[in-house]
Amino acid sequence: MTARAQSLGGDVTGETPVDQLSGREARGELERLAQEIAAANAAYHTRDAPEMSDAAYDALKQRNQAIEARFPHLKRDDSPSEQVGAAPAEGFGKIRHAVRMLSLSNAFDEGDLREFDESVRRYLGVEATIAYTAEPKIDGLSLSLRYESGALVSAATRGDGETGENVTANAREVDDIPERIEGAPGVLEVRGEVYMSHADFEALNVRQAERGGKTFANPRNAAAGSLRQLDATITRDRPLRFFAYGWGEVSAPLAETQMGAIARLESLGFRTNPLTRLCAGLDEMLAHYHAIEEQRATLGYDIDGVVYKVDDLALQKRLGFRSTTPRWAIAHKFPAELAWTRLLAIDIQVGRTGALSPVARLQPVTVGGVVVSNATLHNEDYIAGRSNTGEEIRGGKDIRVGDWVQVYRAGDVIPKVADVDLGKRPEGAEPFVFPDHCPECGSAAIREEGDAVRRCTGGLVCPAQAVEKLKHFVSRKAFDIEGLGAKQVEQFYRDGWIREPADIFHLQERYGEGMQQLRNREGWGEKSARNLFEAIEEKRRIPFERVLFGLGIRHVGEVAARLIAQHYGTWDAFVAAMDEARVLEGPAWEDLLAIDGVGRVMAMSLVTAFAQEAERASIERLVRELEIEPAEPPVRAEGSPIAGKTLVFTGTMERMTRAEAKARAEALGAKVAGSVSARTDLVIAGPGAGSKAKKAMELGVETIDEDGWLGMIEGL
Ligand code: IVH
């Protein structure tokens, strides 16, 4: 590392002047600079161990910029000039997906799959058998390839589903990804999975070990690590493969069925999975699942289940999406991987909501190719051998330190302790006593009725809760403050510099005086302090949903925060509604519950957070520091006549189920309420409509029938 730093410094001074560079030299120089700047960023931002002076770093950036100005066509996709102070993990440019990249909901057994098929038919109001495609679920990472007029123009990872990383240069190095395709629609986004075969993975690890480089735990990590390389020449040396299984934006439909579309992608030159079959109904789906499961070990690449998709694309369109998953597809996962090992200790972690979570510290063991040394034990009942409702689990066997335990992991989820072998229990092993006081702050830890989890009552007095809340606040999907990660938050909290989110915005005025204090710390130079304050300033103007998510209110995840923000539009309207909803009844409460994805538990958690004096005061101190951007209503279809309107459906719908009608209305930007009030804009009344239609008449609310409704949404 030190040697590299010295060579970087030397390069900066003894170079060919930019105006004397040839095109070929310039290309090489840009590649070198991109690498060197990325390495410097990694040292600086991630490891907090700068390896070059600020002046040397600035000189590299300036030279890069000067070369790009002279040779704009040679600017790289991973150009450092696009990465304003970016941390290495963010070294890729961002691409906003024209059509969101979603994930799949999971089925773990036949019952779940039956429920999926029934829900599809219920939603569509269809009794007949539905045809589904069934294909392996590849254990890799998804990629979206955009072709315009047949040429590959960009490639993006899934990212958060809305925005992914620009890995175009890397995708061009993958043999299975054609640069040009003939006979495709003008715009075609091909989606699929990048993966590495078992043989290539093993050979790569051998090569890496020989060179003293990083080895990978499994083919999936190897594929991800190889695709997400700032230096695409590294990707070139890594044998990645690609199966196409779907699409995003298309300027003309590929086919009328999923099977047809897959065949079309194949004819365009993409590899599609040879185990893709069309299945008429549940029995055929299950038969194909078992057939794939039997071949799993000999496929030569990792799969972790089977994906089923409604074959008829018109039905797929009608079924549409929930907030993060399609209604028309599901992943049927293979049973989890298992291993046995010794339980060395049980530690208690305190999370941001005060939950005391027991963590099993294990004798390291390989489970499905990954070394596991920690696993969750869920909660105290689970350790004791009871379910949350008091019934026996594991035949009532409790788990004790020293026990021989079975660990399992399914996909990416945290490994779990599943079972215990009483025959191997060491003599003298004692039942685990779950603490009734917080191990971090000593406050009482209590369980509320119906709650499986014991929680610390210390609130923000509890350092663990306060720190976890702050870490959540600065996390990527919340305030995402560059240079202020988990490590820095812990450091600043320990020093008493920040206790709550609002303090972050006072850091500069309190401690930035000459930046002496920050500068004197290990790992903080003047440049990093300056950058930090700038990054904080940048986040004073921030979208509503990020603020709401960042508060870390129990049950309010990123998706819910977005839906809530879109529903209320402005922060002030939202807070006023929370105050009004505090009585847990009336229009504001009903309105909150009517938001798709907001249930009673989340609604309670929200209004409670705003009703508690200390928490409210802390939120207000934060909000005073911010300019909160209003949220746009979630209208995806252009020209929707019902965007922002409140609709009520009543009576029987004959050509569309109620669920479909509600989902369509919401997708077009409307709110669907359960009862008619002065706030209702439109009532859709089918046969048998009673009191709601009457009330609409009395209030003079516009009322239409199902045909009117279908006419209104036709073509949208
Ligand atoms: S279809 C709307 N098909 O699984 C979502 N996904 O758990 C469409 N995956 O993000 C996804 N093999 O990365 C689909 N044959 C397959 C797949 C597959 C693997 C991945 C994909 C997705 C994840 C969801």
XYZ file of C-alpha atoms and ligand atoms in Angstrom:
740
model
C 0.000 0.000 0.000
C 2.687 2.425 0.990
C 4.672 1.551 -2.112
C 1.629 2.214 -4.248
C 1.076 5.580 -2.613
C 4.607 6.595 -3.438
C 4.330 5.520 -7.042
C 1.070 7.476 -7.380
C 2.728 10.634 -6.123
C 5.594 10.179 -8.597
C 3.293 9.649 -11.567
C 1.527 12.881 -10.907
C 4.574 14.972 -11.477
C 6.498 13.350 -14.337
C 3.807 12.978 -17.014
C 3.304 13.892 -20.646
C 1.434 17.219 -20.836
C -2.233 16.680 -21.713
C -2.034 18.639 -24.962
C 0.683 16.305 -26.224
C -1.188 13.036 -25.581
C -2.297 10.842 -28.484
C -5.819 9.308 -28.382
C -4.392 5.907 -27.469
C -2.280 7.346 -24.692
C -5.250 9.335 -23.425
C -7.407 6.215 -23.220
C -4.706 4.429 -21.224
C -4.228 7.436 -18.992
C -7.938 7.709 -18.239
C -8.000 4.051 -17.314
C -4.996 4.431 -15.039
C -6.399 7.585 -13.431
C -9.775 5.946 -12.824
C -8.000 3.085 -11.067
C -5.722 5.264 -9.045
C -8.436 7.649 -7.971
C -10.614 4.690 -6.990
C -7.750 3.250 -4.946
C -7.190 6.606 -3.284
C -10.919 6.912 -2.564
C -10.942 3.475 -1.021
C -8.038 4.351 1.230
C -9.534 7.687 2.132
C -13.254 7.047 2.506
C -13.541 3.415 3.423
C -10.426 2.646 5.344
C -9.986 6.157 6.696
C -6.305 5.764 5.906
C -5.361 8.289 3.234
C -2.317 7.257 1.248
C -1.580 10.483 -0.552
C -1.628 14.183 0.155
C -4.683 16.235 -0.738
C -2.609 18.060 -3.319
C -1.569 14.833 -5.058
C -5.186 13.646 -5.071
C -6.419 16.942 -6.511
C -3.729 16.787 -9.191
C -4.935 13.337 -10.275
C -8.504 14.567 -10.520
C -7.492 17.671 -12.419
C -5.463 15.690 -14.910
C -8.376 13.319 -15.419
C -10.675 16.261 -16.051
C -8.259 17.935 -18.451
C -7.903 14.728 -20.501
C -11.676 14.274 -20.590
C -12.120 17.862 -21.748
C -9.722 17.254 -24.632
C -11.042 13.775 -25.512
C -14.741 13.831 -24.467
C -15.510 10.676 -26.460
C -13.029 8.729 -24.337
C -14.759 9.565 -21.063
C -15.250 6.323 -19.171
C -18.512 5.035 -17.744
C -16.815 4.902 -14.375
C -15.220 8.313 -14.832
C -13.978 9.779 -11.543
C -15.301 13.188 -12.600
C -18.849 11.813 -12.297
C -18.185 10.767 -8.731
C -18.293 13.884 -6.649
C -16.404 12.827 -3.565
C -17.960 9.392 -3.900
C -17.012 6.544 -1.632
C -15.725 3.527 -3.549
C -18.903 1.514 -3.091
C -20.527 4.406 -4.845
C -17.861 4.629 -7.462
C -20.282 3.588 -10.159
C -22.514 6.084 -11.877
C -26.203 5.634 -11.196
C -28.856 4.590 -13.682
C -32.510 5.159 -12.988
C -34.482 2.167 -14.249
C -37.157 3.092 -16.783
C -39.245 0.273 -15.292
C -38.577 -0.663 -11.667
C -36.607 -3.858 -10.992
C -38.551 -5.749 -8.395
C -37.968 -8.813 -6.320
C -40.135 -11.894 -5.907
C -42.212 -13.058 -3.007
C -41.375 -16.542 -1.779
C -43.206 -19.821 -1.380
C -41.577 -22.371 0.910
C -43.935 -25.299 0.496
C -46.821 -26.668 -1.481
C -49.315 -24.819 0.717
C -47.718 -21.459 -0.080
C -47.770 -22.293 -3.770
C -51.427 -23.304 -3.648
C -52.174 -20.017 -1.905
C -50.320 -18.149 -4.662
C -52.325 -19.849 -7.421
C -55.558 -19.206 -5.546
C -54.715 -15.564 -4.973
C -54.004 -15.128 -8.699
C -57.357 -16.666 -9.618
C -59.177 -14.769 -6.867
C -57.688 -11.481 -8.008
C -58.640 -12.108 -11.614
C -61.977 -13.688 -10.720
C -61.029 -16.784 -12.764
C -61.888 -20.343 -11.801
C -60.255 -22.145 -14.704
C -56.700 -23.483 -14.548
C -54.053 -20.851 -15.160
C -50.913 -21.624 -17.152
C -47.569 -20.705 -15.602
C -43.995 -20.915 -16.767
C -41.596 -22.640 -14.371
C -37.844 -22.129 -14.529
C -34.831 -22.321 -12.193
C -34.178 -19.396 -9.892
C -30.556 -18.605 -10.578
C -28.480 -17.636 -7.556
C -26.616 -14.694 -9.008
C -27.353 -11.010 -9.345
C -29.873 -9.386 -11.609
C -28.873 -7.100 -14.417
C -30.817 -4.877 -16.786
C -29.395 -4.413 -20.297
C -30.712 -1.562 -22.385
C -30.603 -1.839 -26.167
C -31.466 1.070 -28.405
C -31.754 0.398 -32.133
C -30.116 -2.948 -31.485
C -27.030 -1.571 -29.698
C -26.224 -2.175 -26.060
C -26.250 1.306 -24.508
C -26.269 0.621 -20.790
C -26.246 -2.072 -18.150
C -27.389 -1.551 -14.585
C -27.554 -3.641 -11.436
C -30.807 -3.746 -9.544
C -29.668 -1.412 -6.757
C -32.689 -0.374 -4.736
C -35.005 -1.306 -7.597
C -35.448 2.317 -8.713
C -31.805 3.151 -9.319
C -28.946 0.766 -10.002
C -25.231 1.018 -10.611
C -23.962 1.684 -14.061
C -21.898 -1.390 -14.937
C -22.030 -0.968 -18.720
C -18.295 -1.290 -19.269
C -18.268 -4.478 -17.195
C -21.290 -6.007 -18.937
C -19.533 -5.555 -22.281
C -16.907 -7.999 -21.016
C -19.443 -10.808 -20.496
C -19.531 -13.220 -23.434
C -23.226 -14.075 -23.061
C -24.196 -10.401 -23.401
C -24.400 -9.381 -27.071
C -23.195 -5.910 -28.000
C -25.634 -5.780 -30.914
C -28.889 -7.571 -31.581
C -30.826 -7.761 -34.854
C -34.600 -7.518 -35.229
C -35.359 -6.228 -31.738
C -37.802 -3.438 -30.880
C -36.192 0.044 -30.969
C -35.975 0.095 -27.181
C -35.532 -3.180 -25.382
C -34.401 -3.716 -21.832
C -33.412 -7.322 -21.296
C -33.303 -8.521 -17.732
C -31.687 -11.595 -16.349
C -29.169 -13.029 -13.951
C -25.388 -12.801 -14.014
C -23.795 -15.834 -12.414
C -20.634 -17.886 -12.272
C -20.481 -21.630 -12.914
C -19.099 -23.954 -10.239
C -16.090 -24.863 -12.358
C -15.211 -21.230 -13.107
C -15.698 -20.286 -9.467
C -13.315 -22.957 -8.242
C -10.704 -22.074 -10.829
C -11.007 -18.390 -9.953
C -10.459 -19.086 -6.268
C -7.376 -21.137 -7.045
C -5.994 -18.273 -9.194
C -6.811 -15.727 -6.541
C -5.174 -17.777 -3.795
C -2.031 -18.206 -5.916
C -1.808 -14.449 -6.398
C -2.512 -13.776 -2.747
C -5.801 -12.107 -3.754
C -9.244 -12.276 -2.208
C -11.013 -15.626 -2.447
C -14.801 -15.836 -2.528
C -17.180 -17.707 -0.249
C -19.508 -18.850 -3.045
C -20.177 -18.361 -6.767
C -22.759 -15.672 -6.104
C -20.286 -13.486 -4.197
C -17.699 -14.148 -6.860
C -20.136 -13.065 -9.587
C -21.102 -9.919 -7.688
C -17.492 -9.068 -6.884
C -16.491 -9.606 -10.496
C -19.266 -7.566 -12.077
C -19.018 -4.699 -9.634
C -15.432 -3.833 -10.460
C -14.588 -0.219 -11.079
C -11.939 -1.527 -13.410
C -13.712 -3.393 -16.196
C -10.509 -5.124 -17.241
C -10.824 -7.180 -14.049
C -14.309 -8.251 -15.122
C -12.794 -9.348 -18.433
C -10.688 -11.941 -16.603
C -13.610 -13.312 -14.658
C -15.810 -15.794 -16.528
C -19.311 -14.448 -15.932
C -22.428 -15.818 -17.606
C -25.882 -14.456 -18.170
C -29.350 -16.014 -18.456
C -32.123 -13.758 -19.774
C -35.525 -14.280 -18.145
C -37.415 -11.018 -18.426
C -37.556 -7.471 -19.704
C -38.094 -3.893 -18.583
C -38.998 -1.105 -21.010
C -39.886 -2.293 -24.513
C -41.080 -0.078 -27.354
C -43.131 -2.951 -28.843
C -44.359 -6.114 -27.126
C -42.078 -9.121 -27.451
C -44.910 -11.658 -27.551
C -48.286 -12.416 -26.033
C -47.007 -14.960 -23.551
C -44.062 -15.310 -21.200
C -42.989 -18.453 -23.074
C -43.214 -16.585 -26.373
C -41.182 -13.686 -24.995
C -38.459 -16.020 -23.734
C -38.328 -17.701 -27.152
C -38.038 -14.256 -28.749
C -35.149 -13.299 -26.427
C -33.446 -16.518 -27.391
C -33.872 -15.810 -31.077
C -32.306 -12.388 -30.489
C -29.166 -14.105 -29.231
C -29.595 -14.349 -25.467
C -29.099 -17.505 -23.439
C -32.280 -18.557 -21.722
C -32.600 -21.390 -19.268
C -33.209 -24.767 -20.978
C -35.273 -25.956 -18.000
C -38.029 -23.407 -18.640
C -41.395 -25.189 -19.088
C -45.018 -24.294 -19.487
C -47.187 -25.836 -16.748
C -50.956 -26.072 -16.698
C -51.803 -25.592 -13.040
C -50.432 -26.609 -9.693
C -49.689 -30.310 -10.227
C -47.545 -29.687 -13.266
C -45.754 -26.848 -11.485
C -44.892 -29.106 -8.571
C -43.780 -31.908 -10.877
C -41.392 -29.552 -12.644
C -40.155 -28.188 -9.312
C -39.172 -31.713 -8.260
C -37.598 -32.416 -11.632
C -35.438 -29.298 -11.319
C -34.600 -30.104 -7.699
C -33.338 -33.534 -8.772
C -31.022 -32.016 -11.340
C -29.794 -29.287 -9.028
C -26.512 -30.949 -8.084
C -25.527 -31.628 -11.693
C -26.440 -28.310 -13.303
C -22.991 -26.846 -12.716
C -24.314 -23.556 -11.329
C -26.188 -22.530 -8.197
C -29.951 -22.264 -8.133
C -32.021 -21.736 -5.032
C -35.542 -22.482 -6.186
C -38.003 -22.364 -9.045
C -39.733 -19.238 -10.358
C -43.288 -19.464 -11.663
C -44.797 -16.737 -13.829
C -48.311 -16.354 -15.208
C -47.846 -17.163 -18.886
C -50.466 -14.870 -20.406
C -48.929 -11.384 -20.552
C -52.329 -9.704 -20.657
C -53.099 -11.372 -17.326
C -49.682 -10.348 -15.981
C -50.566 -6.768 -16.847
C -53.907 -7.002 -15.070
C -52.311 -8.560 -12.004
C -49.689 -5.833 -11.764
C -47.529 -5.243 -8.709
C -47.617 -4.863 -4.982
C -45.153 -2.360 -3.573
C -42.042 -4.477 -4.224
C -43.179 -7.718 -5.862
C -45.318 -8.727 -8.840
C -48.629 -10.482 -8.205
C -48.023 -12.677 -11.240
C -44.847 -14.453 -10.138
C -43.429 -16.256 -7.149
C -40.186 -17.975 -6.182
C -40.585 -21.478 -4.774
C -37.470 -21.884 -2.654
C -35.618 -25.122 -2.089
C -35.372 -26.250 1.521
C -32.652 -24.486 3.443
C -29.143 -25.840 3.919
C -28.277 -27.407 7.269
C -25.234 -28.096 9.453
C -24.524 -28.992 13.081
C -22.117 -27.166 15.376
C -21.422 -26.142 18.987
C -23.140 -23.131 20.560
C -20.339 -21.219 22.271
C -22.263 -18.321 23.774
C -25.483 -16.363 23.596
C -25.032 -12.598 23.305
C -27.796 -10.042 23.587
C -27.855 -7.207 21.070
C -29.955 -4.102 21.573
C -31.467 -2.657 18.430
C -32.737 0.799 17.588
C -36.256 0.026 18.777
C -34.873 -1.360 22.048
C -35.446 -4.983 21.060
C -33.149 -7.392 22.901
C -32.092 -9.932 20.271
C -30.270 -13.099 21.264
C -27.398 -13.967 18.951
C -25.814 -17.405 18.896
C -22.011 -17.382 18.754
C -21.066 -20.620 17.071
C -18.077 -22.778 16.450
C -17.597 -21.757 12.790
C -19.216 -24.221 10.389
C -19.807 -24.279 6.629
C -23.465 -24.167 5.694
C -24.131 -24.424 1.984
C -20.686 -23.108 1.108
C -20.628 -20.187 3.550
C -18.828 -20.134 6.872
C -21.278 -19.290 9.615
C -20.209 -18.232 13.105
C -23.260 -16.212 14.207
C -26.933 -17.040 13.950
C -30.129 -15.586 15.285
C -32.013 -17.192 18.139
C -35.040 -14.916 17.530
C -36.290 -14.238 21.059
C -36.477 -15.669 24.558
C -39.422 -17.983 23.856
C -37.578 -19.505 20.965
C -34.606 -20.312 23.200
C -36.948 -21.798 25.773
C -38.610 -24.084 23.183
C -41.929 -22.244 22.968
C -43.681 -20.373 20.197
C -44.930 -16.839 20.809
C -48.302 -18.246 21.643
C -46.906 -20.641 24.230
C -47.021 -23.870 22.197
C -44.051 -26.213 22.183
C -41.532 -25.956 19.383
C -38.711 -28.483 18.768
C -40.706 -30.819 21.000
C -40.194 -28.331 23.850
C -36.376 -28.647 23.836
C -34.663 -25.490 25.117
C -31.276 -24.272 23.866
C -28.311 -23.953 26.220
C -24.774 -22.651 25.894
C -22.557 -25.652 25.097
C -25.305 -27.414 23.146
C -24.803 -29.087 19.791
C -27.159 -27.104 17.526
C -28.424 -27.317 13.968
C -27.903 -24.175 11.896
C -29.650 -23.419 8.651
C -29.614 -20.700 6.095
C -31.859 -20.055 3.146
C -30.563 -17.663 0.516
C -29.311 -14.383 1.875
C -31.198 -14.359 5.141
C -29.429 -14.411 8.501
C -28.629 -17.996 9.548
C -30.891 -19.445 12.192
C -30.520 -22.026 14.925
C -33.144 -24.647 14.175
C -32.676 -27.631 16.427
C -30.678 -29.008 19.336
C -29.268 -32.501 19.959
C -29.992 -33.369 23.587
C -27.815 -36.484 23.314
C -24.770 -34.216 23.015
C -25.693 -31.767 25.775
C -22.688 -31.285 28.067
C -23.163 -32.157 31.673
C -24.000 -29.205 33.850
C -25.346 -27.057 30.970
C -27.787 -24.585 32.519
C -31.002 -23.241 30.987
C -30.394 -19.807 29.489
C -31.729 -16.989 31.621
C -32.896 -14.195 29.382
C -31.986 -10.820 30.919
C -34.796 -8.665 32.262
C -32.531 -5.623 32.213
C -30.888 -4.031 29.230
C -27.273 -5.202 29.033
C -26.292 -1.799 27.622
C -27.949 0.704 29.949
C -29.351 -1.368 32.810
C -32.930 -0.111 32.321
C -35.707 -2.611 32.828
C -36.370 -4.716 29.736
C -40.010 -5.642 29.479
C -42.343 -7.566 27.225
C -45.621 -5.991 26.354
C -48.598 -8.218 26.007
C -48.661 -9.942 22.659
C -45.073 -8.895 21.868
C -42.611 -11.723 21.340
C -39.742 -9.363 21.971
C -38.389 -8.009 25.227
C -37.499 -4.352 24.933
C -35.280 -1.971 26.819
C -37.344 0.831 28.358
C -34.406 3.243 28.378
C -35.408 4.999 25.119
C -32.783 7.519 24.062
C -31.128 7.189 27.484
C -29.974 3.769 26.313
C -26.740 4.293 24.392
C -27.316 1.207 22.272
C -30.721 2.423 21.109
C -29.521 5.961 20.560
C -26.509 4.828 18.538
C -28.518 2.334 16.507
C -31.100 5.025 15.776
C -28.368 7.399 14.668
C -26.780 4.718 12.487
C -30.121 4.099 10.892
C -30.595 7.844 10.430
C -27.386 8.215 8.426
C -27.826 4.941 6.529
C -27.960 4.730 2.757
C -31.723 4.715 2.349
C -32.236 7.452 4.938
C -30.016 10.563 5.086
C -27.073 8.860 3.427
C -24.479 11.355 4.643
C -21.193 10.811 2.910
C -18.360 10.304 5.377
C -20.739 9.728 8.293
C -21.170 6.000 8.584
C -21.718 3.619 11.470
C -18.130 3.943 12.669
C -18.124 7.734 12.779
C -21.524 7.832 14.463
C -20.212 5.564 17.210
C -17.142 7.730 17.605
C -19.119 10.995 17.776
C -21.645 9.487 20.147
C -18.911 8.262 22.475
C -17.443 11.744 22.540
C -20.833 13.242 23.313
C -20.844 15.249 20.072
C -24.112 13.843 18.807
C -26.952 12.432 20.855
C -29.838 12.752 18.413
C -30.215 13.413 14.672
C -30.583 17.196 15.022
C -27.094 17.368 16.587
C -25.566 16.279 13.300
C -26.622 19.588 11.790
C -24.916 21.513 14.602
C -21.626 19.662 14.345
C -19.910 22.338 12.334
C -21.055 25.301 14.411
C -20.163 23.504 17.655
C -16.997 21.714 16.705
C -15.969 22.985 13.328
C -14.365 26.148 14.654
C -11.112 25.946 12.773
C -11.962 22.263 12.552
C -9.293 21.780 15.157
C -10.977 19.093 17.168
C -11.903 16.988 14.195
C -8.575 17.504 12.514
C -6.690 16.309 15.511
C -8.329 12.946 15.521
C -6.873 9.883 14.052
C -8.214 9.302 10.566
C -9.553 12.850 10.141
C -7.673 15.338 8.076
C -8.758 18.849 7.215
C -10.083 17.613 3.892
C -12.232 14.893 5.422
C -13.630 17.302 8.015
C -14.459 19.832 5.299
C -16.037 17.136 3.171
C -18.107 15.907 6.079
C -19.522 19.343 6.827
C -20.293 19.845 3.154
C -22.008 16.465 2.967
C -24.122 17.346 5.989
C -25.078 20.717 4.503
C -26.148 18.984 1.297
C -28.649 16.890 3.201
C -30.492 19.802 4.765
C -32.750 19.708 1.735
C -34.148 16.203 1.690
C -37.148 14.241 0.396
C -40.024 13.668 2.796
C -39.801 9.865 2.598
C -36.151 9.833 3.606
C -36.895 11.899 6.698
C -39.735 9.599 7.694
C -37.725 6.446 7.074
C -34.688 7.966 8.811
C -36.604 8.501 12.051
C -36.539 4.738 12.481
C -40.071 4.467 13.771
C -40.902 0.839 14.492
C -42.539 -1.001 11.576
C -42.050 1.935 9.183
C -39.733 0.614 6.494
C -38.496 2.281 3.375
C -41.425 1.246 1.186
C -44.041 2.257 3.746
C -42.288 5.600 4.240
C -42.521 6.255 0.512
C -46.201 5.308 0.318
C -47.025 7.453 3.343
C -45.094 10.410 1.953
C -46.858 10.058 -1.389
C -50.184 9.894 0.363
C -49.781 13.088 2.410
C -47.593 15.037 0.019
C -46.103 17.466 2.517
C -44.498 16.954 5.896
C -46.801 19.495 7.544
C -49.929 17.791 6.221
C -48.592 14.482 7.488
C -47.807 15.751 10.991
C -51.201 17.441 11.226
C -52.819 14.145 10.224
C -50.808 12.229 12.834
C -52.043 14.665 15.490
C -55.608 14.275 14.327
C -55.289 10.473 14.164
C -54.052 10.288 17.755
C -57.526 9.404 19.009
C -57.348 6.206 16.905
C -60.673 6.878 15.241
C -62.269 9.354 12.891
C -61.409 10.360 9.321
C -57.671 10.981 9.837
C -57.198 7.549 11.433
C -59.283 5.865 8.715
C -57.374 7.747 6.076
C -54.062 6.495 7.499
C -55.307 2.914 7.533
C -56.541 3.227 3.961
C -52.963 3.642 2.670
C -51.895 0.509 0.840
C -49.366 -1.273 3.036
C -50.233 0.532 6.285
C -51.826 -1.813 8.793
C -53.091 -1.177 12.289
C -49.759 -2.008 13.950
C -47.796 0.406 11.801
C -50.450 3.104 12.147
C -50.327 2.787 15.953
C -46.566 2.966 15.918
C -46.643 6.139 13.802
C -49.181 8.067 15.826
C -47.496 6.992 19.068
C -44.124 8.261 17.880
C -45.601 11.682 17.167
C -47.628 11.715 20.377
C -44.734 10.963 22.728
C -43.429 14.224 24.088
C -39.701 13.497 24.104
C -39.693 11.851 20.685
C -41.844 14.610 19.193
C -39.539 17.281 20.565
C -36.531 15.476 19.113
C -38.261 15.212 15.705
C -39.125 18.904 15.805
C -35.549 19.880 16.636
C -34.498 17.927 13.566
C -37.178 19.316 11.277
C -36.137 22.890 12.171
C -32.790 22.132 10.541
C -34.281 20.815 7.318
C -36.061 21.828 4.189
C -38.269 18.813 3.510
C -39.173 18.295 -0.131
C -42.803 17.344 -0.747
C -43.499 13.908 -2.242
C -45.022 13.471 -5.666
C -48.151 11.348 -5.924
C -47.282 7.906 -7.325
C -48.779 8.376 -10.751
C -47.119 6.100 -13.240
C -49.651 6.434 -16.067
C -49.606 9.716 -17.910
C -52.841 11.683 -17.985
C -54.628 9.750 -15.268
C -58.028 11.367 -14.649
C -58.132 10.050 -11.087
C -54.660 11.051 -9.876
C -54.905 12.495 -6.366
C -58.632 11.710 -6.106
C -60.303 9.678 -3.384
C -62.483 6.832 -4.665
C -64.924 4.492 -2.988
C -66.038 1.180 -4.557
C -69.374 -0.206 -3.441
C -71.734 -2.963 -4.540
C -70.721 -5.874 -6.753
C -68.123 -5.501 -9.489
C -68.845 -7.888 -12.328
C -65.942 -7.552 -14.707
C -63.089 -6.992 -12.344
C -62.569 -8.139 -8.767
C -62.604 -5.540 -5.997
C -58.916 -6.200 -5.347
C -58.048 -5.547 -8.984
C -60.170 -2.404 -9.088
C -58.451 -1.042 -5.981
C -54.995 -1.873 -7.276
C -55.710 -0.266 -10.672
C -57.060 2.867 -9.018
C -53.994 3.168 -6.799
C -51.633 2.545 -9.678
C -53.321 5.499 -11.416
C -52.642 7.755 -8.460
C -55.986 7.567 -6.655
C -56.659 6.800 -3.007
C -59.258 4.159 -2.293
C -61.247 4.687 0.886
C -63.644 2.353 2.650
C -66.353 4.863 3.441
C -67.960 7.858 1.747
C -67.335 11.292 3.249
C -67.156 14.888 2.127
C -63.556 14.106 1.048
C -64.694 11.474 -1.475
C -64.342 12.538 -5.119
C -65.891 9.586 -6.917
C -68.016 6.571 -6.052
C -68.104 3.506 -8.309
C -71.335 1.702 -7.524
C -72.137 -1.781 -8.791
C -75.412 -3.692 -8.388
C -76.547 -4.011 -4.786
C -74.855 -0.780 -3.672
C -76.661 0.437 -0.570
C -75.900 2.993 2.093
C -72.632 4.215 0.575
C -74.289 5.072 -2.749
C -77.088 6.789 -0.843
C -74.658 8.830 1.191
C -72.817 9.807 -1.994
C -76.116 11.087 -3.404
C -76.804 13.097 -0.266
C -73.349 14.632 -0.339
C -73.533 15.250 -4.075
C -70.465 13.053 -4.775
C -70.136 11.997 -8.409
C -71.204 8.359 -8.836
C -70.595 6.086 -11.824
C -71.230 2.406 -12.565
C -68.724 -0.285 -13.505
C -68.952 0.434 -17.230
C -68.241 4.074 -16.541
C -65.256 3.034 -14.468
C -63.904 0.698 -17.161
C -64.351 3.432 -19.745
C -62.453 5.842 -17.523
C -59.386 3.604 -17.095
C -59.382 2.055 -20.541
C -56.046 2.338 -22.259
C -54.257 3.734 -19.206
S -38.087 -12.922 -12.447
C -40.367 -8.841 -11.154
N -36.788 -15.111 -12.894
O -34.499 -13.548 -8.076
C -39.237 -9.710 -10.739
N -35.960 -13.675 -11.205
O -35.805 -12.982 -5.560
C -38.820 -10.556 -11.883
N -33.898 -14.442 -10.163
O -34.372 -10.075 -8.360
C -37.776 -11.524 -11.515
N -33.677 -16.290 -11.334
O -32.463 -11.434 -9.371
C -36.843 -14.002 -12.157
N -35.701 -17.078 -13.429
C -35.769 -15.981 -12.720
C -34.802 -15.673 -11.745
C -34.938 -14.512 -10.999
C -33.144 -15.538 -10.380
C -33.608 -13.440 -9.136
C -33.708 -12.011 -9.618
C -34.711 -11.384 -8.702
C -34.652 -12.268 -7.509
C -35.904 -12.198 -6.690
